[in-house]
Short mmCIF file of C-alpha atoms in Angstrom, two decimals:
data_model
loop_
_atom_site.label_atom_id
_atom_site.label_comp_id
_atom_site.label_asym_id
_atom_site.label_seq_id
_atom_site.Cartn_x
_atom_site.Cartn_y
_atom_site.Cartn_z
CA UNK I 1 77.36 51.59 -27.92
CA UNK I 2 73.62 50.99 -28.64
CA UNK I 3 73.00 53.07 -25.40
CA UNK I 4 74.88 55.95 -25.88
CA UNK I 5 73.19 55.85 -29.63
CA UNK I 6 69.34 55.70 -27.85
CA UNK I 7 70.98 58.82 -25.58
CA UNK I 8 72.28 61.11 -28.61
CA UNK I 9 68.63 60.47 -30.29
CA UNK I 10 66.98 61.12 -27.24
CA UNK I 11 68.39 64.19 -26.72
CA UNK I 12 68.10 65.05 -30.49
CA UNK I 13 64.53 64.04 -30.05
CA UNK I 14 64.26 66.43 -26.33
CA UNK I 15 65.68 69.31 -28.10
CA UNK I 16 63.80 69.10 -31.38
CA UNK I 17 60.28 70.19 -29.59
CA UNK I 18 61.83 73.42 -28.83
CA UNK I 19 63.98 73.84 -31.94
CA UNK I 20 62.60 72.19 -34.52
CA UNK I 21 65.79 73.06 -37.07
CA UNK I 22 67.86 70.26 -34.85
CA UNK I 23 66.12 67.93 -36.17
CA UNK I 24 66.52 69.20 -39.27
CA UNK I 25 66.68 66.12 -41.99
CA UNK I 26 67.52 63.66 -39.93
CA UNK I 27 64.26 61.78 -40.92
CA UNK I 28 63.41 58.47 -38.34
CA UNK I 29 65.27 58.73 -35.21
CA UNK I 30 67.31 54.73 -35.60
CA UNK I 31 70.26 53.06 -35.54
CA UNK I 32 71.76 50.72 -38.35
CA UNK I 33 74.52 48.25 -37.91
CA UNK I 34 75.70 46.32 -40.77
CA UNK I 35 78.07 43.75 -40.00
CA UNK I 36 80.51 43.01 -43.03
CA UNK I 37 81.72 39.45 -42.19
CA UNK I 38 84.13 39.68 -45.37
CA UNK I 39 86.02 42.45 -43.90
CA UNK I 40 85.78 42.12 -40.26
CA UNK I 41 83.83 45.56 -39.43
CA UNK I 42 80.63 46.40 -37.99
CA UNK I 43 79.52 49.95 -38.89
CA UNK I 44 76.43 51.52 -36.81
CA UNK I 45 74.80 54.73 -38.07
CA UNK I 46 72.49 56.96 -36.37
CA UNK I 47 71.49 60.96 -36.18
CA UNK I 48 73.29 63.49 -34.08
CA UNK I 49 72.49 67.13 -32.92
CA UNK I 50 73.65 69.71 -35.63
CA UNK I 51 76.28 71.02 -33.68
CA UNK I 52 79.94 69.72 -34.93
CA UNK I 53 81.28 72.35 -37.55
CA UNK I 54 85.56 72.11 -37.05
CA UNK I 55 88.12 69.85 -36.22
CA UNK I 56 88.89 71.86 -33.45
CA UNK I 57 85.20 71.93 -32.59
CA UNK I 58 84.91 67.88 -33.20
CA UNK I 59 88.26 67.54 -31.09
CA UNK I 60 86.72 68.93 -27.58
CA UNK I 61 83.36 67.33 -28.31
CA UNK I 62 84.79 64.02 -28.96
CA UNK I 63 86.68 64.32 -25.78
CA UNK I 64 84.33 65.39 -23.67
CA UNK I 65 81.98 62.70 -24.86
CA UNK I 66 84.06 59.68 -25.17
CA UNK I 67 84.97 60.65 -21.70
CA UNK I 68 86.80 57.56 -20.41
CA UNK I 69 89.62 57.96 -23.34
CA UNK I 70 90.73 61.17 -22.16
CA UNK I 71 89.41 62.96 -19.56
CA UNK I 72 87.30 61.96 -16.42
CA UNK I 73 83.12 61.94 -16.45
CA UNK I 74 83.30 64.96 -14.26
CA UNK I 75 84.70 67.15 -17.01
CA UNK I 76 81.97 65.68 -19.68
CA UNK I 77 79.19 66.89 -17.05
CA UNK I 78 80.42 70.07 -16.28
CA UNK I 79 80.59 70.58 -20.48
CA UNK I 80 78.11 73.26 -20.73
CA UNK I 81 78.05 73.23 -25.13
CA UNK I 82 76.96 69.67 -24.70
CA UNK I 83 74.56 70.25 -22.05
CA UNK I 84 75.38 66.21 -21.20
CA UNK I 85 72.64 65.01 -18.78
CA UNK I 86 73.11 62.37 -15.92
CA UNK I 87 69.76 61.07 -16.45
CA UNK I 88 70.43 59.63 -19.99
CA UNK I 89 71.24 55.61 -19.72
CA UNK I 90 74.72 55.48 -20.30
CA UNK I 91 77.90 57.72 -19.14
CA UNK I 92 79.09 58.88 -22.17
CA UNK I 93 82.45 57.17 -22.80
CA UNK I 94 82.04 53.28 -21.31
CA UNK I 95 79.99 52.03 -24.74
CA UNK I 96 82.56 53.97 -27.00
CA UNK I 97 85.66 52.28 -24.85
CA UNK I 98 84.45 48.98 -24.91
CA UNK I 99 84.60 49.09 -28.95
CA UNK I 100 88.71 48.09 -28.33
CA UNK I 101 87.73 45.18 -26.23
CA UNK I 102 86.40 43.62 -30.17
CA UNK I 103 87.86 45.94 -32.41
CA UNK I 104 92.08 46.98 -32.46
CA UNK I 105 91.00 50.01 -34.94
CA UNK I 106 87.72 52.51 -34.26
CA UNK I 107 87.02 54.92 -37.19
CA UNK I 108 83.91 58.13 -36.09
CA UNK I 109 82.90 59.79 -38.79
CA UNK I 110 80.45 62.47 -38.21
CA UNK I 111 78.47 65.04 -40.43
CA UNK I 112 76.04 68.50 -39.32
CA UNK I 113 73.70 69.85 -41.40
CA UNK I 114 75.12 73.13 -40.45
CA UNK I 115 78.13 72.01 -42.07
CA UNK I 116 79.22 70.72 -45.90
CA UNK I 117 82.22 69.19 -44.20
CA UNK I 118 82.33 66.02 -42.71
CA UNK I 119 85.04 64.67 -40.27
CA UNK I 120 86.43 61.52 -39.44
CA UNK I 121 88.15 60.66 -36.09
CA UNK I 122 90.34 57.32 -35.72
CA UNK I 123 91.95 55.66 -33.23
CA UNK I 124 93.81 52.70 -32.51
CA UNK I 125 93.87 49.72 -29.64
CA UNK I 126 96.76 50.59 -26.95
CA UNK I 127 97.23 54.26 -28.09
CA UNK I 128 96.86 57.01 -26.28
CA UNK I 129 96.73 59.20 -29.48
CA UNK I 130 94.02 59.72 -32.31
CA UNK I 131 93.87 61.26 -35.71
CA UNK I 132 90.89 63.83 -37.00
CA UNK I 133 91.09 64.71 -41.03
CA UNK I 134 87.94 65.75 -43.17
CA UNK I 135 86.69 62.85 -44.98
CA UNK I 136 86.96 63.36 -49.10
CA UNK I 137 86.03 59.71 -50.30
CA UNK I 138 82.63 60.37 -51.88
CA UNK I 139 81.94 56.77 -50.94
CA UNK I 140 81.55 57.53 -47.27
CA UNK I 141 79.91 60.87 -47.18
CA UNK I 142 76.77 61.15 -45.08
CA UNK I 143 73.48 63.52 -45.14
CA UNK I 144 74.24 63.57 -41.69
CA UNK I 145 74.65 61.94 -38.64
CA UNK I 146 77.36 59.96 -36.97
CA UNK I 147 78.56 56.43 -38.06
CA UNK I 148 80.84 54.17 -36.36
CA UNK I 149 83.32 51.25 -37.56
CA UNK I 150 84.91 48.70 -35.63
CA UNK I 151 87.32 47.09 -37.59
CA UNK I 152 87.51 44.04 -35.57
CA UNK I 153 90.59 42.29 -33.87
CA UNK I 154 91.18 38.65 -35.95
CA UNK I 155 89.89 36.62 -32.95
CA UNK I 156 86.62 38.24 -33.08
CA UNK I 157 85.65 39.03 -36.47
CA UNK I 158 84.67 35.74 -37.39
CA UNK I 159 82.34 36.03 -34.47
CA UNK I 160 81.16 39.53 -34.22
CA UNK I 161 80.54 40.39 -37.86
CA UNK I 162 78.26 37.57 -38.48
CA UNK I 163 75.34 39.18 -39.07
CA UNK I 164 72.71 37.03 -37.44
CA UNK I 165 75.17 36.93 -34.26
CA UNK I 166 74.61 40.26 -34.17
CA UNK I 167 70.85 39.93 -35.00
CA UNK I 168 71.09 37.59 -31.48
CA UNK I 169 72.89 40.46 -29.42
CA UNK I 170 70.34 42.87 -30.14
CA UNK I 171 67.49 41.12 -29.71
CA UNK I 172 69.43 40.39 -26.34
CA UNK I 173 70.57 43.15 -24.62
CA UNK I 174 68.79 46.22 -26.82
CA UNK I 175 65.23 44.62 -28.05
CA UNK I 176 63.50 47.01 -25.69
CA UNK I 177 65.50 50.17 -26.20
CA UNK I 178 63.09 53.13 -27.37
CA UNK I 179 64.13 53.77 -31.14
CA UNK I 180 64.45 51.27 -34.32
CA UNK I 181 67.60 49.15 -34.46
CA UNK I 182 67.91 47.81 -38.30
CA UNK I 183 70.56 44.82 -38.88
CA UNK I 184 71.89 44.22 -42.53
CA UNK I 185 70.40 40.51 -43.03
CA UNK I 186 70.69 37.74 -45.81
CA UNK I 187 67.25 36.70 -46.87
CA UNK I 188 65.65 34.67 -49.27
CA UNK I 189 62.28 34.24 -50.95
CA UNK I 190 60.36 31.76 -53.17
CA UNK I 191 60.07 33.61 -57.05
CA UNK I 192 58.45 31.65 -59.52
CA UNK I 193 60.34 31.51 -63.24
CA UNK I 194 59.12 29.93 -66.64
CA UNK I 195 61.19 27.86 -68.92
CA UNK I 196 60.43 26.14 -72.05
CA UNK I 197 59.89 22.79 -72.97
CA UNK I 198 59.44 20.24 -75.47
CA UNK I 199 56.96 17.59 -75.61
CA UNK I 200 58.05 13.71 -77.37
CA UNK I 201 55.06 14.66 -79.89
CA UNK I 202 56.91 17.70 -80.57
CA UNK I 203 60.50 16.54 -80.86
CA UNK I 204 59.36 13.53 -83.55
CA UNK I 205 57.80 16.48 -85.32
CA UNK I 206 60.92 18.56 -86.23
CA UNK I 207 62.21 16.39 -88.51
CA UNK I 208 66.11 16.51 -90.31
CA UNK I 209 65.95 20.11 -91.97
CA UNK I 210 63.47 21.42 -90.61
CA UNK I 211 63.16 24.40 -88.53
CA UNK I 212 62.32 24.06 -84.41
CA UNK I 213 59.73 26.00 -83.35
CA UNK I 214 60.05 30.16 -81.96
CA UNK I 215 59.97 29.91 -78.54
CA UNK I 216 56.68 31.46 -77.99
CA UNK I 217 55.37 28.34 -79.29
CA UNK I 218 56.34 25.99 -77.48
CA UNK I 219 54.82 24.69 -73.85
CA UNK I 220 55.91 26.90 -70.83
CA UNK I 221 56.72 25.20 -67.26
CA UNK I 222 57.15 27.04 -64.13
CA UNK I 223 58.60 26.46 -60.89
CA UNK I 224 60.01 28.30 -57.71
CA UNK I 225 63.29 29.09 -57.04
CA UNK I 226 65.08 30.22 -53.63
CA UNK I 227 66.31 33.93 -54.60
CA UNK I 228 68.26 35.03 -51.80
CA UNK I 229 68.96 39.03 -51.12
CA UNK I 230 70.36 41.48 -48.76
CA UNK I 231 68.04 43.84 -46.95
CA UNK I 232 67.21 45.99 -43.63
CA UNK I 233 65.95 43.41 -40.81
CA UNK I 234 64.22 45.31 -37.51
CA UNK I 235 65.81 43.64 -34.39
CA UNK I 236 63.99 45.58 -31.75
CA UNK I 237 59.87 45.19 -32.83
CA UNK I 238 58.77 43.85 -29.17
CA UNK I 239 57.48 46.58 -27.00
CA UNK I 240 58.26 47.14 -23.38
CA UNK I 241 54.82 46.27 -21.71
CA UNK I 242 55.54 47.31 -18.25
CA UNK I 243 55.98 50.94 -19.62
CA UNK I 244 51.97 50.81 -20.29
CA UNK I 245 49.75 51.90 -18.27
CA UNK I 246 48.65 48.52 -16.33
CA UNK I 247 45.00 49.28 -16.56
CA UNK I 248 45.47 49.77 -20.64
CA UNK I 249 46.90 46.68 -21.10
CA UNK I 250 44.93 43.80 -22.65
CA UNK I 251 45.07 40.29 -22.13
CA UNK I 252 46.17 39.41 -25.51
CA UNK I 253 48.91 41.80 -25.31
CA UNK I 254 50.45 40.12 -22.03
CA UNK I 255 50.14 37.03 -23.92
CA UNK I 256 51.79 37.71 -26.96
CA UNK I 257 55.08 39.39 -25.08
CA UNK I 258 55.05 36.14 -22.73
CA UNK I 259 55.55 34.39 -25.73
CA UNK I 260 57.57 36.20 -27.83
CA UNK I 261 59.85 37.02 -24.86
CA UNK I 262 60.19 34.24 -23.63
CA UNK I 263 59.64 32.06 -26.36
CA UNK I 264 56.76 29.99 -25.46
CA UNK I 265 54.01 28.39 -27.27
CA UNK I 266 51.30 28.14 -24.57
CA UNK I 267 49.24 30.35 -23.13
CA UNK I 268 49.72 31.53 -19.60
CA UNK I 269 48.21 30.73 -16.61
CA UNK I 270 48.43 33.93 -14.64
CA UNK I 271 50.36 37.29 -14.29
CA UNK I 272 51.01 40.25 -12.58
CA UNK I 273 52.05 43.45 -13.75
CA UNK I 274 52.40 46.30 -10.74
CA UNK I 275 55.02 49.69 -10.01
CA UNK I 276 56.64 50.08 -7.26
CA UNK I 277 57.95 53.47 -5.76
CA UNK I 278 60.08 54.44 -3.07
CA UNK I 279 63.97 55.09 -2.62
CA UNK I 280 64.52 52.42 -5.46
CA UNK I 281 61.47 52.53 -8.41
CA UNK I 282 60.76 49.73 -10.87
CA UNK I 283 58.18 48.14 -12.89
CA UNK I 284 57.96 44.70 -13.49
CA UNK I 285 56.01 41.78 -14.81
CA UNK I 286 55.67 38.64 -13.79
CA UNK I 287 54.04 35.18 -15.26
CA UNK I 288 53.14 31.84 -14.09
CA UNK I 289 53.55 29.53 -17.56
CA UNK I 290 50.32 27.23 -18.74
CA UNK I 291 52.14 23.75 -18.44
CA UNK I 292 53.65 22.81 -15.18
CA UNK I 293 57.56 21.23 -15.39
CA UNK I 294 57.79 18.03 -16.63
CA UNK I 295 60.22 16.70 -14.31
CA UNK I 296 60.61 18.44 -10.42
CA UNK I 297 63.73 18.02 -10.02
CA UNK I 298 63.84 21.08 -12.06
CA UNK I 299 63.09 22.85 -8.68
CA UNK I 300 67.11 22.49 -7.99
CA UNK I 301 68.48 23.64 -11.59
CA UNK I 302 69.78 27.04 -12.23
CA UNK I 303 67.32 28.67 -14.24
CA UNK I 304 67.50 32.28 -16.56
CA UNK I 305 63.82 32.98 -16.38
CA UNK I 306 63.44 36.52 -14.07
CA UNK I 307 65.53 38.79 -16.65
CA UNK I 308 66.61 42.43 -15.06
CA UNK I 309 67.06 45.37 -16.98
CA UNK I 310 68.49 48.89 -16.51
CA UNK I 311 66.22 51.26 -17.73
CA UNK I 312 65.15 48.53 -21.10
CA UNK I 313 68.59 47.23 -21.18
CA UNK I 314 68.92 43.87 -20.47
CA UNK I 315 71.38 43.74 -17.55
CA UNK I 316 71.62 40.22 -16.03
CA UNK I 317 69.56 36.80 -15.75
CA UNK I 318 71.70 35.04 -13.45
CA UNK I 319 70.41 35.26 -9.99
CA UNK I 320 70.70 31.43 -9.22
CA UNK I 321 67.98 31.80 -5.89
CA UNK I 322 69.61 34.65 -4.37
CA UNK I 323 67.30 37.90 -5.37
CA UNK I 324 64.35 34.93 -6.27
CA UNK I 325 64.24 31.74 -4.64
CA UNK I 326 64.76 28.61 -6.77
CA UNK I 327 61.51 26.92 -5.11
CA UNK I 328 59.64 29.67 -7.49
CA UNK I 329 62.36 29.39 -10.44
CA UNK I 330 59.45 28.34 -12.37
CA UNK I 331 57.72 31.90 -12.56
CA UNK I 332 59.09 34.28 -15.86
CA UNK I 333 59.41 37.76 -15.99
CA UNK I 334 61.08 41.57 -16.22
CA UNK I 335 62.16 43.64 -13.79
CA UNK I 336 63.22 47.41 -15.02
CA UNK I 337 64.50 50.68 -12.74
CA UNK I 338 66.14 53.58 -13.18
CA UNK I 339 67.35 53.63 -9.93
CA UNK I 340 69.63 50.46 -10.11
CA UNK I 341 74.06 51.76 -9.86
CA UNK I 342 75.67 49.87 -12.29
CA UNK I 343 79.19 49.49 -12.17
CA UNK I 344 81.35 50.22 -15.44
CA UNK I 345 80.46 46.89 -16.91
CA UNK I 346 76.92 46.89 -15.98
CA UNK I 347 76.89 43.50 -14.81
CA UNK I 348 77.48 43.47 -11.42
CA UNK I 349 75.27 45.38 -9.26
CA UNK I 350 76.65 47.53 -6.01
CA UNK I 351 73.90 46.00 -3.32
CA UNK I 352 74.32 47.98 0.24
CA UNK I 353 71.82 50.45 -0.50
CA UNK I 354 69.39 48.14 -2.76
CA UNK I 355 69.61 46.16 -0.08
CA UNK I 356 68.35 48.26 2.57
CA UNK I 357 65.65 49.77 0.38
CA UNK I 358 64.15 46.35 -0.14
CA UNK I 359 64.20 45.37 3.64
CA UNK I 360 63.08 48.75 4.88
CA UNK I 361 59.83 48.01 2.73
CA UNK I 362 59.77 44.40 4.40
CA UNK I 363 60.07 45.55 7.67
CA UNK I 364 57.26 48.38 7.25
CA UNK I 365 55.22 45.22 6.04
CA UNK I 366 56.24 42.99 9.16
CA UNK I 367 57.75 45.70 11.60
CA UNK I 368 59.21 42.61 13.92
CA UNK I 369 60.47 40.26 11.50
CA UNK I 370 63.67 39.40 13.36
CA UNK I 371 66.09 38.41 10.04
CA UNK I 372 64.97 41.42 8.52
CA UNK I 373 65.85 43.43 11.81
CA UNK I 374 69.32 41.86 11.54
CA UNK I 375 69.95 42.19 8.41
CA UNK I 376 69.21 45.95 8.49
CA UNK I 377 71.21 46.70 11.45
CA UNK I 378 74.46 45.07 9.70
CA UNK I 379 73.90 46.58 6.66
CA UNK I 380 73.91 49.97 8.13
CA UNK I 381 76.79 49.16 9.82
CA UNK I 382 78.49 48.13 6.73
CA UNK I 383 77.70 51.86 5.38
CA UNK I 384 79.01 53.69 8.56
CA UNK I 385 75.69 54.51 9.78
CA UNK I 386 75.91 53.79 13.65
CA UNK I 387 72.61 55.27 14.79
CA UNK I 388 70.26 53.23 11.67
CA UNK I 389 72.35 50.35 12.72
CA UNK I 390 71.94 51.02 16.55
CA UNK I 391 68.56 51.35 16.45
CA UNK I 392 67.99 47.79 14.17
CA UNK I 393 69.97 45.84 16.23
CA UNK I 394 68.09 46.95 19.41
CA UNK I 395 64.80 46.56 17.79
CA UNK I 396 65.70 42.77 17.02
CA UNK I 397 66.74 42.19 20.49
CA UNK I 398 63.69 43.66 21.81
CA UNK I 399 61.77 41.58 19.62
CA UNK I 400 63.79 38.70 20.14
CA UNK I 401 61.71 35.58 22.67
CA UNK I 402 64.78 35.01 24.49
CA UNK I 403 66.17 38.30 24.57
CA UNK I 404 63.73 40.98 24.87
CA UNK I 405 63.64 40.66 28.75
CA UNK I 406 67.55 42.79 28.56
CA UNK I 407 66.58 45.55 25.90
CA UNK I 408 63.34 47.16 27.57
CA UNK I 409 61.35 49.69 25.24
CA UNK I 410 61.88 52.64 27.11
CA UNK I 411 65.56 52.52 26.58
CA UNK I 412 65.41 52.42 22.99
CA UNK I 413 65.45 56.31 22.44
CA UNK I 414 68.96 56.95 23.52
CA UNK I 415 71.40 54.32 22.20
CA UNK I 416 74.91 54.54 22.28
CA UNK I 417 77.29 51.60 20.91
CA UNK I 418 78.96 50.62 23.84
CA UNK I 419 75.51 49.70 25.56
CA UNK I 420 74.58 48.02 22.26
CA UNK I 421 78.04 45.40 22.32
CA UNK I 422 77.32 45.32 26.16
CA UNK I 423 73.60 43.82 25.34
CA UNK I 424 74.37 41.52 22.66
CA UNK I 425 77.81 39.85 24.99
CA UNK I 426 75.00 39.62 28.07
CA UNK I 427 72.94 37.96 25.29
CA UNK I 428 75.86 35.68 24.04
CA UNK I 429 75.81 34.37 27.73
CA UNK I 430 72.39 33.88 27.37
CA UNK I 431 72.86 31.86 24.36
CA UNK I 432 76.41 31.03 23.42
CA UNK I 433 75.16 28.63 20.47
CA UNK I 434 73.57 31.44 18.34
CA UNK I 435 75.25 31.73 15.37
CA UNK I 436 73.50 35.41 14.98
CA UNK I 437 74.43 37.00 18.19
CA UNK I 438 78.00 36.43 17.52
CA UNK I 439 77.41 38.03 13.67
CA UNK I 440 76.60 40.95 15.52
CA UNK I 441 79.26 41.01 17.62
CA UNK I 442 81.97 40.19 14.96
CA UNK I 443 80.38 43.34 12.94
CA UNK I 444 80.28 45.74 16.02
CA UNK I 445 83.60 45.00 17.16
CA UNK I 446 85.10 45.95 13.39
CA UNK I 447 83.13 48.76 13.09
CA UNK I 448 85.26 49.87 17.11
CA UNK I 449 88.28 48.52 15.48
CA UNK I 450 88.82 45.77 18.05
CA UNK I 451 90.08 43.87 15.14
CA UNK I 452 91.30 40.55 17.01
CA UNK I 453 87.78 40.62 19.48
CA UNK I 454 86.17 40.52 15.83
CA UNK I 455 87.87 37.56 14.52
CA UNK I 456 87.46 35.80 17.65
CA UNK I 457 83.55 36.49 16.95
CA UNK I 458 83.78 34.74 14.02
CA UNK I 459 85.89 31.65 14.47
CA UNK I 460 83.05 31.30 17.30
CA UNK I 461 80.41 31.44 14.19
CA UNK I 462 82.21 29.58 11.91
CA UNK I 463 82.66 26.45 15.01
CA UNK I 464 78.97 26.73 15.10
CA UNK I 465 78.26 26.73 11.62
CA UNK I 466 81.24 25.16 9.79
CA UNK I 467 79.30 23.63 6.65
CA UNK I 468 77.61 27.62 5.90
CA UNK I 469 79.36 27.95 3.25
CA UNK I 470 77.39 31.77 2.85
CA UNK I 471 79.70 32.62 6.57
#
């Protein structure tokens, strides 16, 4: 929900350069959430474009918005009042819909400048129907802007409206998101107060009848006292380094995110900070920590330390050695793209064409590293693309010691799959232990729909391999 608030403000920031009166009084671009732990609701608050002015109005743009509670994300793109851009980090719709996986009751009130009326739409969990009235409690009226309750289910309340839980999330999963996120906090600090006393001197002086001294007169004393308070806490204050420019960057700066990232006391040791561009872009930034581990049996431990985010929101930490290998588990840092498809939960990333990215850039590096040959040529495969995949697999026989005497060079131009399977079974006679060859095989006989010739492919693999547990 965070997300889709950064979007609406980014927008309302885009659009205020060129018309100034949408940003009308909306003051700082933030978000609020205030967690009310008595009640069970979290509220967030942030500015909106000045556009909402009737229910009917509020009706379509709620719909078109919250997309996946009504309609489908191709009729919020095509919604030319809304001008809703792809680019933007979330999809309009997934943050709103995954307020009922918390909250059984979501309340959106929403106010324009343009407008003295202010609306309030409400829905509940397991409904397909929602209610918009005008809201009239002079409690809850807003300058503007939109602000959102969950009134959370009982299981969760406890949980989610504890405000230094949600203090945690944010500095999670938003602490590098572009505008201000404020959390309602309890604090405390030390005042210092003054109270009278009376000295034994003093007390042997009033004497039966007589009157005790004014107050004024007699000795002060002070002391502290914990005063504890309520107040606006910002959860977000760490800056997204790898968004500099890496040759403005100073070495105290890299050292102070390190630690405050990462929460370490020592300095580091080394780091790296570079951009990489191509069919998938990122920046990232990586560190080697000052103190080496204590103990090396670390080395096998599943550790959280490379942290990948989705344009500045934190996506996922739990690679366990497959995208970084465990033997450098000890090296911290952030990866961030744009380019990265996210599924609807964001935590689970589609790979195929990631994948092939990545290795096309290793195999420009090392144009005959054989596992990256293979690996292209069945991925390929997996996407339907029979010439890429053609071409890959010949390339690795080619390249192959034991097999490049059966796929000459001059061949290589005009591949067709039958001559492809013909090469790799003359090369499973070759060698009928290698586990790759029949890989190949099992792939390019699914991919002809020779379904059982496939299976029999990789009972062969599995016999060879049985304790891969990857196979």
């Amino acid at each position: 929900m965070l997300v889709d608030a950064s979007d609406a403000l980014d927008k309302l920031r885009f659009l205020s350069v060129t018309e100034p009166s949408h940003l009308g009084d909306a003051g700082k671009l933030e978000m609020r959430i205030k967690p009310d732990l008595k009640n069970g609701t979290i509220t967030i608050t942030y500015a909106i474009l000045a556009i909402l002015r009737s229910i009917p109005f509020v009706t379509r743009t709620i719909e078109a918005i919250f997309t996946l509670c009504f309609h489908t994300i191709a009729e919020a793109l095509e919604n030319k009042e809304l001008g809703v851009d792809n680019d933007l980090i979330g999809q309009f719709g997934v943050g709103f819909y995954s307020a009922f996986l918390v909250a059984d009751k979501v309340s959106v009130s929403t106010k324009s400048p343009r407008s003295d009326k202010q609306y309030i739409w409400e829905a509940v969990a397991d409904s397909s129907s929602y209610v918009i009235n005008e809201e009239t409690d002079p409690k809850k009226l807003l300058r503007r802007g939109t602000q959102i309750t969950l009134h959370l289910r009982p299981d969760d309340k406890y949980e989610f409206s504890e405000p230094t839980r949600v203090s945690g999330l944010v500095k999670n999963y938003s602490q590098f998101v572009s505008f201000p996120i404020y959390t309602w906090q309890e604090k405390s600090h030390s005042v210092e107060v003054s109270f009278s006393i009376a000295t034994k001197v003093e007390e042997e002086e009033v004497k039966e009848g007589e009157e005790e001294k004014p107050e004024g007169e007699k000795k002060k004393k002070k002391k502290n006292v914990t005063e504890k308070y309520w107040d606006w806490e910002l959860g977000n204050e760490t800056k997204p380094i790898w968004m500099q420019n890496l040759k403005e960057v100073e070495k105290e700066e890299n050292q102070e995110f390190y630690k405050k990232t990462f929460n370490e006391f020592l300095d580091l040791l080394a780091h790296t900070h570079f951009i990489t561009e191509g069919e998938v872009e990122f920046r990232s930034v990586l560190y080697i920590p000052g103190m080496a581990r204590l103990n090396n049996e670390d080395v096998v431990t599943k550790t959280k330390n490379i942290r990948l985010y989705f344009k500045r929101v934190f996506i996922s930490d739990d690679f366990d050695g497959e995208q970084f290998p465990r033997y450098l588990s000890f090296v911290k840092g952030v990866v961030d793209s744009n380019d990265l498809p996210l599924n609807v939960s964001r935590e689970i990333l589609q790979e195929s064409r990631i994948a092939i990215a990545s290795m096309m850039r290793a195999q420009d590096v090392d144009p005959k590293n054989l596992e990256v040959l293979l690996a292209l040529g069945v991925s390929h495969t997996n996407e339907l693309e029979q010439a890429a995949a053609l071409k890959y697999l010949y390339r690795w026989l080619q390249n192959h010691p034991k097999y490049g005497t059966i796929a000459p060079p001059e061949r290589s131009n005009s591949l067709y799959y039958a001559d492809v399977a013909r090469l790799f079974n003359e090369a499973a006679q070759i060698s009928p232990d290698d586990v790759n060859i029949h890989i190949v095989l099992g792939v390019l006989y699914n991919l002809s729909r020779e379904h059982d010739k496939a299976i029999g492919s990789f009972q062969t693999t599995l016999e060879l391999k049985s304790r891969d547990y990857s196979l």
